[in-house]
Coordinates of C-alpha atoms in Angstrom, one line a residue:
X644 CA -16.4 19.4 -0.6
X645 CA -12.7 18.8 -1.1
X646 CA -10.0 18.8 1.6
X647 CA -9.0 22.3 0.7
X648 CA -12.4 23.7 1.0
X649 CA -12.8 22.0 4.2
X650 CA -9.8 23.0 5.8
X651 CA -8.8 26.2 4.2
X652 CA -5.4 25.0 3.0
X653 CA -3.7 22.6 0.5
X654 CA -1.8 19.6 1.2
X655 CA 0.8 18.8 -1.4
X656 CA 3.1 16.2 -2.4
X657 CA 5.9 18.1 -3.5
X658 CA 8.8 15.6 -3.6
X659 CA 9.4 11.9 -3.3
X660 CA 11.9 9.0 -3.4
X661 CA 11.8 5.3 -3.7
X662 CA 14.3 2.4 -3.3
X663 CA 14.3 -0.8 -5.2
X664 CA 12.2 -3.4 -3.4
X665 CA 13.5 -6.9 -2.7
X666 CA 16.3 -8.9 -0.9
X667 CA 18.7 -5.9 -0.2
X668 CA 21.4 -7.6 1.8
X669 CA 23.8 -4.6 1.3
X670 CA 21.3 -2.1 2.7
X671 CA 20.4 -1.3 6.3
X672 CA 17.4 0.2 7.7
X673 CA 19.4 3.4 8.1
X674 CA 20.7 3.4 4.5
X675 CA 17.4 2.8 3.0
X676 CA 15.9 5.8 5.0
X677 CA 18.7 8.0 4.3
X678 CA 18.5 7.2 0.5
X679 CA 15.0 7.9 0.0
X680 CA 14.6 10.9 2.5
X681 CA 17.5 12.7 0.5
X682 CA 15.9 12.0 -2.8
X683 CA 12.5 13.3 -1.6
X684 CA 14.0 16.3 0.0
X685 CA 16.1 17.1 -3.0
X686 CA 13.3 16.4 -5.7
X687 CA 11.2 19.0 -3.6
X688 CA 13.6 21.5 -4.1
X689 CA 14.1 22.4 -0.2
X690 CA 16.9 22.2 2.1
X691 CA 16.9 19.8 5.0
X692 CA 16.5 22.6 7.5
X693 CA 13.0 23.3 6.0
X694 CA 11.6 20.0 7.4
X695 CA 9.5 20.9 10.4
X696 CA 8.4 17.3 11.2
X697 CA 9.3 13.6 10.3
X698 CA 7.1 10.6 10.5
X699 CA 8.6 7.1 10.0
X700 CA 6.2 4.3 9.1
X701 CA 7.6 0.9 10.2
X702 CA 5.9 -2.2 11.4
X703 CA 9.0 -4.2 12.7
X704 CA 7.1 -6.3 15.3
X705 CA 10.5 -8.1 16.4
X706 CA 11.8 -8.7 12.7
X707 CA 14.9 -6.6 13.6
X708 CA 16.4 -5.7 17.1
X709 CA 16.4 -1.9 16.4
X710 CA 12.9 -1.0 17.6
X711 CA 13.8 2.7 17.8
X712 CA 14.1 4.1 14.3
X713 CA 12.5 7.5 14.5
X714 CA 15.5 9.7 14.3
X715 CA 17.4 7.7 11.6
X716 CA 16.1 10.2 9.0
X717 CA 18.2 12.9 10.8
X718 CA 21.3 11.0 9.3
X719 CA 20.4 12.9 6.0
X720 CA 21.9 16.2 7.3
X721 CA 23.1 18.0 10.4
X722 CA 20.4 20.6 9.5
X723 CA 17.8 18.1 10.8
X724 CA 19.1 18.2 14.3
X725 CA 16.3 18.7 16.8
X726 CA 13.6 18.4 14.2
X727 CA 10.6 16.3 15.9
X728 CA 10.4 12.7 14.4
X729 CA 7.8 10.0 15.5
X730 CA 7.7 6.3 14.4
X731 CA 4.2 5.5 13.4
X732 CA 3.0 1.6 13.5
X733 CA -0.4 0.5 12.2
X734 CA 0.7 -3.2 10.9
X735 CA 0.9 -3.3 7.2
X736 CA -0.7 0.1 6.9
X737 CA 2.3 1.8 8.8
X738 CA 3.2 3.9 5.9
X739 CA 0.0 5.4 5.2
X740 CA -0.4 6.0 9.0
X741 CA 2.6 7.9 9.0
X742 CA 1.3 9.8 5.6
X743 CA -1.9 10.9 7.5
X744 CA -0.2 11.8 10.7
X745 CA 2.0 14.2 8.4
X746 CA -1.2 15.6 6.6
X747 CA -2.8 16.3 10.0
X748 CA 0.2 18.2 11.1
X749 CA -0.2 20.3 8.2
X750 CA -3.9 20.9 8.7
X751 CA -3.4 21.7 12.4
X752 CA -0.9 24.5 11.3
X753 CA 2.1 22.8 13.5
X754 CA 4.2 22.4 10.4
X755 CA 4.3 23.4 6.9
X756 CA 6.7 21.0 5.4
X757 CA 6.7 17.2 6.7
X758 CA 8.9 14.6 5.6
X759 CA 7.2 11.0 5.7
X760 CA 9.2 7.8 5.2
X761 CA 8.0 4.2 5.1
X762 CA 10.9 1.8 5.6
X763 CA 11.1 -2.1 6.4
X764 CA 14.0 -4.7 6.6
X765 CA 12.7 -8.3 6.4
X766 CA 14.8 -10.7 4.3
X767 CA 17.6 -11.0 6.9
X768 CA 15.3 -12.5 9.3
X769 CA 14.5 -16.3 9.3
X770 CA 10.9 -17.4 7.9
X771 CA 9.9 -18.3 11.4
X772 CA 10.8 -14.7 12.8
X773 CA 9.0 -13.1 10.0
X774 CA 6.0 -15.4 10.3
X775 CA 5.7 -14.7 14.0
X776 CA 6.3 -11.1 13.4
X777 CA 3.6 -10.7 10.9
X778 CA 1.1 -12.9 13.2
X779 CA 1.6 -10.2 15.6
X780 CA -1.1 -8.2 13.7
X781 CA -3.7 -10.9 14.3
X782 CA -5.8 -10.9 17.4
X783 CA -6.4 -14.7 17.4
X784 CA -3.0 -15.9 16.2
X785 CA -0.4 -13.6 17.8
X786 CA 2.2 -15.5 19.7
X787 CA 0.9 -19.1 18.4
X788 CA 2.6 -21.6 16.2
X789 CA 1.5 -21.5 12.6
X790 CA 2.9 -23.4 9.7
X791 CA 1.0 -21.1 7.2
X792 CA 1.3 -17.7 8.9
X793 CA -0.7 -14.7 7.6
X794 CA -1.4 -16.8 4.3
X795 CA -3.4 -19.1 6.3
X796 CA -5.4 -16.1 7.6
X797 CA -6.3 -15.0 4.3
X798 CA -6.7 -18.5 2.9
X799 CA -9.6 -18.9 5.6
X800 CA -11.0 -15.6 3.9
X801 CA -10.8 -17.2 0.5
X802 CA -12.6 -20.3 2.0
X803 CA -15.4 -18.3 3.3
X804 CA -15.8 -16.2 -0.1
X805 CA -15.9 -19.5 -1.9
X806 CA -18.5 -21.1 0.4
X807 CA -20.5 -18.0 0.0
X808 CA -20.1 -17.1 -3.8
X809 CA -18.3 -19.9 -5.4
X810 CA -14.8 -20.9 -6.6
X811 CA -12.2 -18.3 -7.0
X812 CA -9.0 -20.1 -7.8
X813 CA -9.0 -19.4 -11.4
X814 CA -9.8 -15.5 -10.9
X815 CA -7.0 -15.2 -8.2
X816 CA -4.7 -16.6 -10.8
X817 CA -5.6 -14.1 -13.3
X818 CA -4.9 -11.3 -10.7
X819 CA -1.6 -12.6 -10.1
X820 CA -0.8 -12.9 -13.5
X821 CA -2.0 -9.5 -14.2
X822 CA 0.1 -8.0 -11.4
X823 CA 3.1 -10.0 -12.4
X824 CA 2.7 -8.5 -16.1
X825 CA 2.3 -4.9 -14.5
X826 CA 5.6 -5.5 -12.4
X827 CA 7.7 -5.8 -15.4
X828 CA 7.5 -2.2 -16.3
X829 CA 8.1 -1.2 -12.7
X830 CA 12.0 -0.7 -12.1
X831 CA 11.5 -0.8 -8.4
X832 CA 9.7 -4.1 -8.3
X833 CA 11.1 -7.2 -6.7
X834 CA 9.6 -9.7 -9.1
X835 CA 9.7 -8.4 -12.6
X836 CA 8.6 -11.5 -14.6
X837 CA 5.5 -11.9 -16.5
X838 CA 4.5 -15.6 -15.5
X839 CA 1.2 -15.7 -17.4
X840 CA -2.2 -16.9 -16.5
X841 CA -1.6 -20.7 -16.7
X842 CA 1.5 -20.7 -14.5
X843 CA -0.4 -18.6 -11.9
X844 CA -3.6 -20.6 -12.0
X845 CA -1.8 -23.8 -11.7
X846 CA -0.2 -25.6 -8.5
X847 CA 3.2 -27.0 -9.5
X848 CA 6.7 -27.7 -7.8
X849 CA 7.4 -24.0 -8.9
X850 CA 3.9 -22.9 -7.7
X851 CA 3.1 -24.9 -4.7
X852 CA 0.0 -24.5 -2.5
X853 CA 0.8 -22.4 0.5
X854 CA -2.4 -22.6 2.3
X855 CA -5.3 -23.8 0.2
X856 CA -6.6 -22.3 -2.0
X857 CA -3.7 -19.9 -2.0
X858 CA -0.6 -20.8 -4.2
X859 CA 2.8 -19.1 -4.0
X860 CA 1.7 -16.7 -6.8
X861 CA -1.1 -15.7 -4.8
X862 CA 1.1 -14.4 -2.0
X863 CA 3.2 -11.1 -1.7
X864 CA 7.0 -11.7 -1.2
X865 CA 9.0 -10.9 1.9
X866 CA 10.7 -7.6 0.9
X867 CA 13.3 -4.9 2.1
X868 CA 12.7 -1.4 0.9
X869 CA 11.6 2.2 1.5
X870 CA 9.9 5.2 0.1
X871 CA 9.6 8.9 1.1
X872 CA 7.4 11.8 0.4
X873 CA 7.6 15.6 1.4
X874 CA 4.4 16.9 2.3
X875 CA 3.8 20.9 2.0
X876 CA 1.2 23.4 2.1
X877 CA 2.5 25.4 -0.7
X878 CA 4.5 24.5 -4.0
X879 CA 8.1 24.1 -3.4
X880 CA 9.7 24.4 -6.7
X881 CA 10.6 21.0 -6.9
X882 CA 11.8 19.0 -10.1
X883 CA 8.3 17.8 -10.8
X884 CA 4.8 19.7 -10.6
X885 CA 3.2 18.9 -7.1
X886 CA 0.4 16.6 -6.4
X887 CA -2.5 17.6 -4.6
X888 CA -4.3 15.4 -1.5
X889 CA -8.0 15.9 -2.3
X890 CA -9.3 13.7 0.5
X891 CA -8.4 11.0 2.9
X892 CA -10.1 8.4 5.2
X893 CA -9.3 5.8 8.0
X894 CA -11.4 3.2 9.5
X895 CA -10.6 0.3 11.8
X896 CA -12.6 -2.9 12.3
X897 CA -13.1 -4.8 15.4
X898 CA -9.9 -7.0 16.1
X899 CA -11.4 -10.5 17.0
X900 CA -12.3 -12.4 13.9
X901 CA -15.8 -13.4 15.3
X902 CA -16.7 -9.7 15.4
X903 CA -16.2 -9.3 11.6
X904 CA -17.6 -10.5 8.4
X905 CA -14.6 -12.1 6.8
X906 CA -15.7 -11.2 3.1
X907 CA -17.1 -7.9 3.7
X908 CA -14.0 -5.7 4.7
X909 CA -16.5 -3.3 6.3
X910 CA -13.8 -0.9 7.6
X911 CA -12.0 -0.8 4.1
X912 CA -15.3 0.2 2.5
X913 CA -15.7 2.9 5.2
X914 CA -12.2 4.2 4.7
X915 CA -12.8 4.4 1.0
X916 CA -16.2 6.3 1.3
X917 CA -14.8 8.8 3.9
X918 CA -11.8 9.7 1.4
X919 CA -14.3 9.8 -1.6
X920 CA -16.6 12.1 0.1
X921 CA -14.0 14.6 1.4
X922 CA -12.5 14.7 -2.2
X923 CA -16.2 15.1 -3.4
X924 CA -15.7 12.5 -6.2
X925 CA -17.2 9.1 -7.3
X926 CA -15.6 5.9 -8.5
X927 CA -16.1 7.1 -12.2
X928 CA -13.8 10.2 -11.4
X929 CA -10.8 8.2 -10.8
X930 CA -8.1 7.3 -13.5
X931 CA -6.4 4.5 -11.6
X932 CA -5.7 3.0 -8.1
X933 CA -3.3 1.3 -6.1
X934 CA -4.6 -1.0 -3.6
X935 CA -3.4 -3.6 -1.0
X936 CA -3.1 -6.9 -2.6
X937 CA -1.0 -8.6 0.1
X938 CA -2.8 -11.7 -1.2
X939 CA -4.8 -12.0 -4.4
X940 CA -8.1 -12.6 -2.4
X941 CA -7.4 -9.2 -0.8
X942 CA -7.4 -7.5 -4.2
X943 CA -10.5 -9.2 -5.3
X944 CA -12.4 -8.1 -2.0
X945 CA -11.1 -4.6 -2.7
X946 CA -13.0 -4.5 -6.1
X947 CA -16.0 -5.1 -3.9
X948 CA -15.3 -2.7 -1.0
X949 CA -14.5 0.3 -3.2
X950 CA -17.8 -0.4 -5.2
X951 CA -16.5 -1.4 -8.4
X952 CA -18.5 -4.8 -8.2
X953 CA -21.2 -5.9 -6.0
X954 CA -20.4 -8.6 -3.4
X955 CA -19.7 -11.7 -4.7
X956 CA -19.3 -10.3 -8.2
X957 CA -15.5 -9.1 -7.9
X958 CA -14.6 -11.6 -10.6
X959 CA -16.3 -9.5 -13.3
X960 CA -13.8 -6.7 -12.8
X961 CA -11.2 -9.0 -13.9
X962 CA -12.9 -11.1 -16.5
X963 CA -14.4 -8.0 -18.3
X964 CA -11.1 -6.3 -18.1
X965 CA -12.0 -3.4 -16.0
X966 CA -8.9 -3.6 -13.6
X967 CA -6.2 -4.0 -16.4
X968 CA -4.0 -1.1 -17.9
X969 CA -6.4 -0.3 -20.7
X970 CA -9.7 -1.0 -18.4
X971 CA -11.9 1.6 -17.0
X972 CA -10.2 1.5 -13.5
X973 CA -6.7 0.1 -13.8
X974 CA -5.7 -1.5 -10.5
X975 CA -2.0 -1.9 -9.3
X976 CA -0.4 -0.9 -12.6
X977 CA 2.9 -1.0 -10.4
X978 CA 2.5 -4.6 -10.1
X979 CA 0.8 -3.9 -6.6
X980 CA 2.4 -5.7 -3.4
X981 CA 2.3 -9.1 -5.3
X982 CA 5.0 -8.2 -7.9
X983 CA 6.3 -4.9 -6.5
X984 CA 7.0 -6.4 -2.9
X985 CA 5.8 -5.8 0.4
X986 CA 8.3 -4.2 2.9
X987 CA 5.6 -3.8 5.4
X988 CA 6.1 -0.3 6.6
X989 CA 7.0 0.9 3.2
X990 CA 4.1 -0.2 1.3
X991 CA 1.7 2.8 2.0
X992 CA 4.2 5.5 1.2
X993 CA 5.2 3.6 -1.8
X994 CA 1.9 3.6 -3.1
X995 CA 1.6 7.2 -2.7
X996 CA 4.9 7.8 -4.5
X997 CA 3.8 5.5 -7.3
X998 CA 0.5 7.3 -7.7
X999 CA 2.2 10.8 -7.7
X1000 CA 4.6 9.6 -10.4
X1001 CA 1.7 8.5 -12.5
X1002 CA 0.0 11.9 -11.9
X1003 CA 3.0 14.0 -12.8
X1004 CA 3.9 11.8 -16.0
X1005 CA 7.2 10.7 -14.6
X1006 CA 6.2 6.8 -14.2
X1007 CA 8.3 5.7 -17.2
X1008 CA 7.3 2.2 -18.4
X1009 CA 4.4 2.2 -16.0
X1010 CA 3.0 5.5 -17.3
X1011 CA -0.8 5.6 -18.1
X1012 CA -2.1 8.1 -20.7
X1013 CA -2.6 11.5 -18.8
X1014 CA -4.2 10.3 -15.6
X1015 CA -5.7 13.1 -13.5
X1016 CA -6.9 11.6 -10.3
X1017 CA -6.1 8.4 -8.2
X1018 CA -7.0 6.5 -5.1
X1019 CA -4.6 4.8 -2.8
X1020 CA -5.8 2.0 -0.4
X1021 CA -3.6 0.6 2.4
X1022 CA -4.5 -2.1 4.9
X1023 CA -3.3 -3.5 8.1
X1024 CA -4.2 -6.9 9.4
X1025 CA -6.9 -8.7 7.8
X1026 CA -9.1 -5.8 7.1
X1027 CA -8.4 -4.1 10.3
X1028 CA -6.6 -0.9 9.8
X1029 CA -7.6 1.0 6.7
X1030 CA -6.5 4.1 5.1
X1031 CA -7.4 5.7 1.7
X1032 CA -6.0 8.7 0.0
X1033 CA -7.5 10.6 -3.3
X1034 CA -4.8 12.4 -5.1
X1035 CA -5.0 14.7 -8.0
X1036 CA -2.7 16.4 -10.5
X1037 CA -2.5 20.0 -10.0

């Protein structure tokens, strides 16, 4: 049973916008939001006054003084005056959280057209501020000093994985190299350089160990950026064909680390299963997926959480070429968070936009041959807040 069959109505992505990701010193949070919202509304073929609700995904967590950005999208047009607008926060999954809130407004019938924006400004803040802000998403480390920040938390996940299943350093290097290679073709990506497997697998002055066993190339960069999408219950006559939301899922895990298996990512698996069940599809029905590779160990664990490989066998997906552009399930053709960048609140919306571009044949150099169905997986914390969407070409 698809979403439309379950709820009796369509949820369509009818327009989208995407900024460049990176160190955008000339941009503000406001300018980024206005840029992508204007682009999304225009591409949807609607007027600003047709927007019924707005959701803004942003983490912030003290990384910038303005902690109340919900009305910034109203700067697009005077016609947005008095439109309900809400900031949504769920750590690194804030963008997808906003997307699902917009979806639920459409399904509830309280809106027919929703604007969803994800945005973050991070690079202006010092490393200590960013590090402390991101650690606010961890139950055990929030407010505590750390020299390795969130990298240290995922390094512990990697150590647990190695203890249980064996060394992962080389396969993580291959994942990093794959995503850097893919990022070259993404005009929005922060890091557009093919670094090669040898560089990504080797500790060097240019690729130091950040938190053993994670090197710099195993970590997504600190980024600024934004993305936006218009959600509608019917086609709006935009510049491209719409994309259908076929299913969605959310699952949260327990916050204390002691209550979670560090390598199982159980709530990620649950959110994936819920979305796939709603869409009525299996893994074999997908043409590609964009997953949350904040660190390369996270992507490796996603292969297992989504059922592409058995627990402890994720390396097969890389070594046998399954997740490459020409493989049976290309993963992170955009370069992922690893190369595209990770402006936290923007990431989930960006993933949906990139997937929609692929499904409408407008992804440029990133374009896969005629994909029809995709999945987007976005995560907050160490497998805590998990969101999955299944998207289809119309």
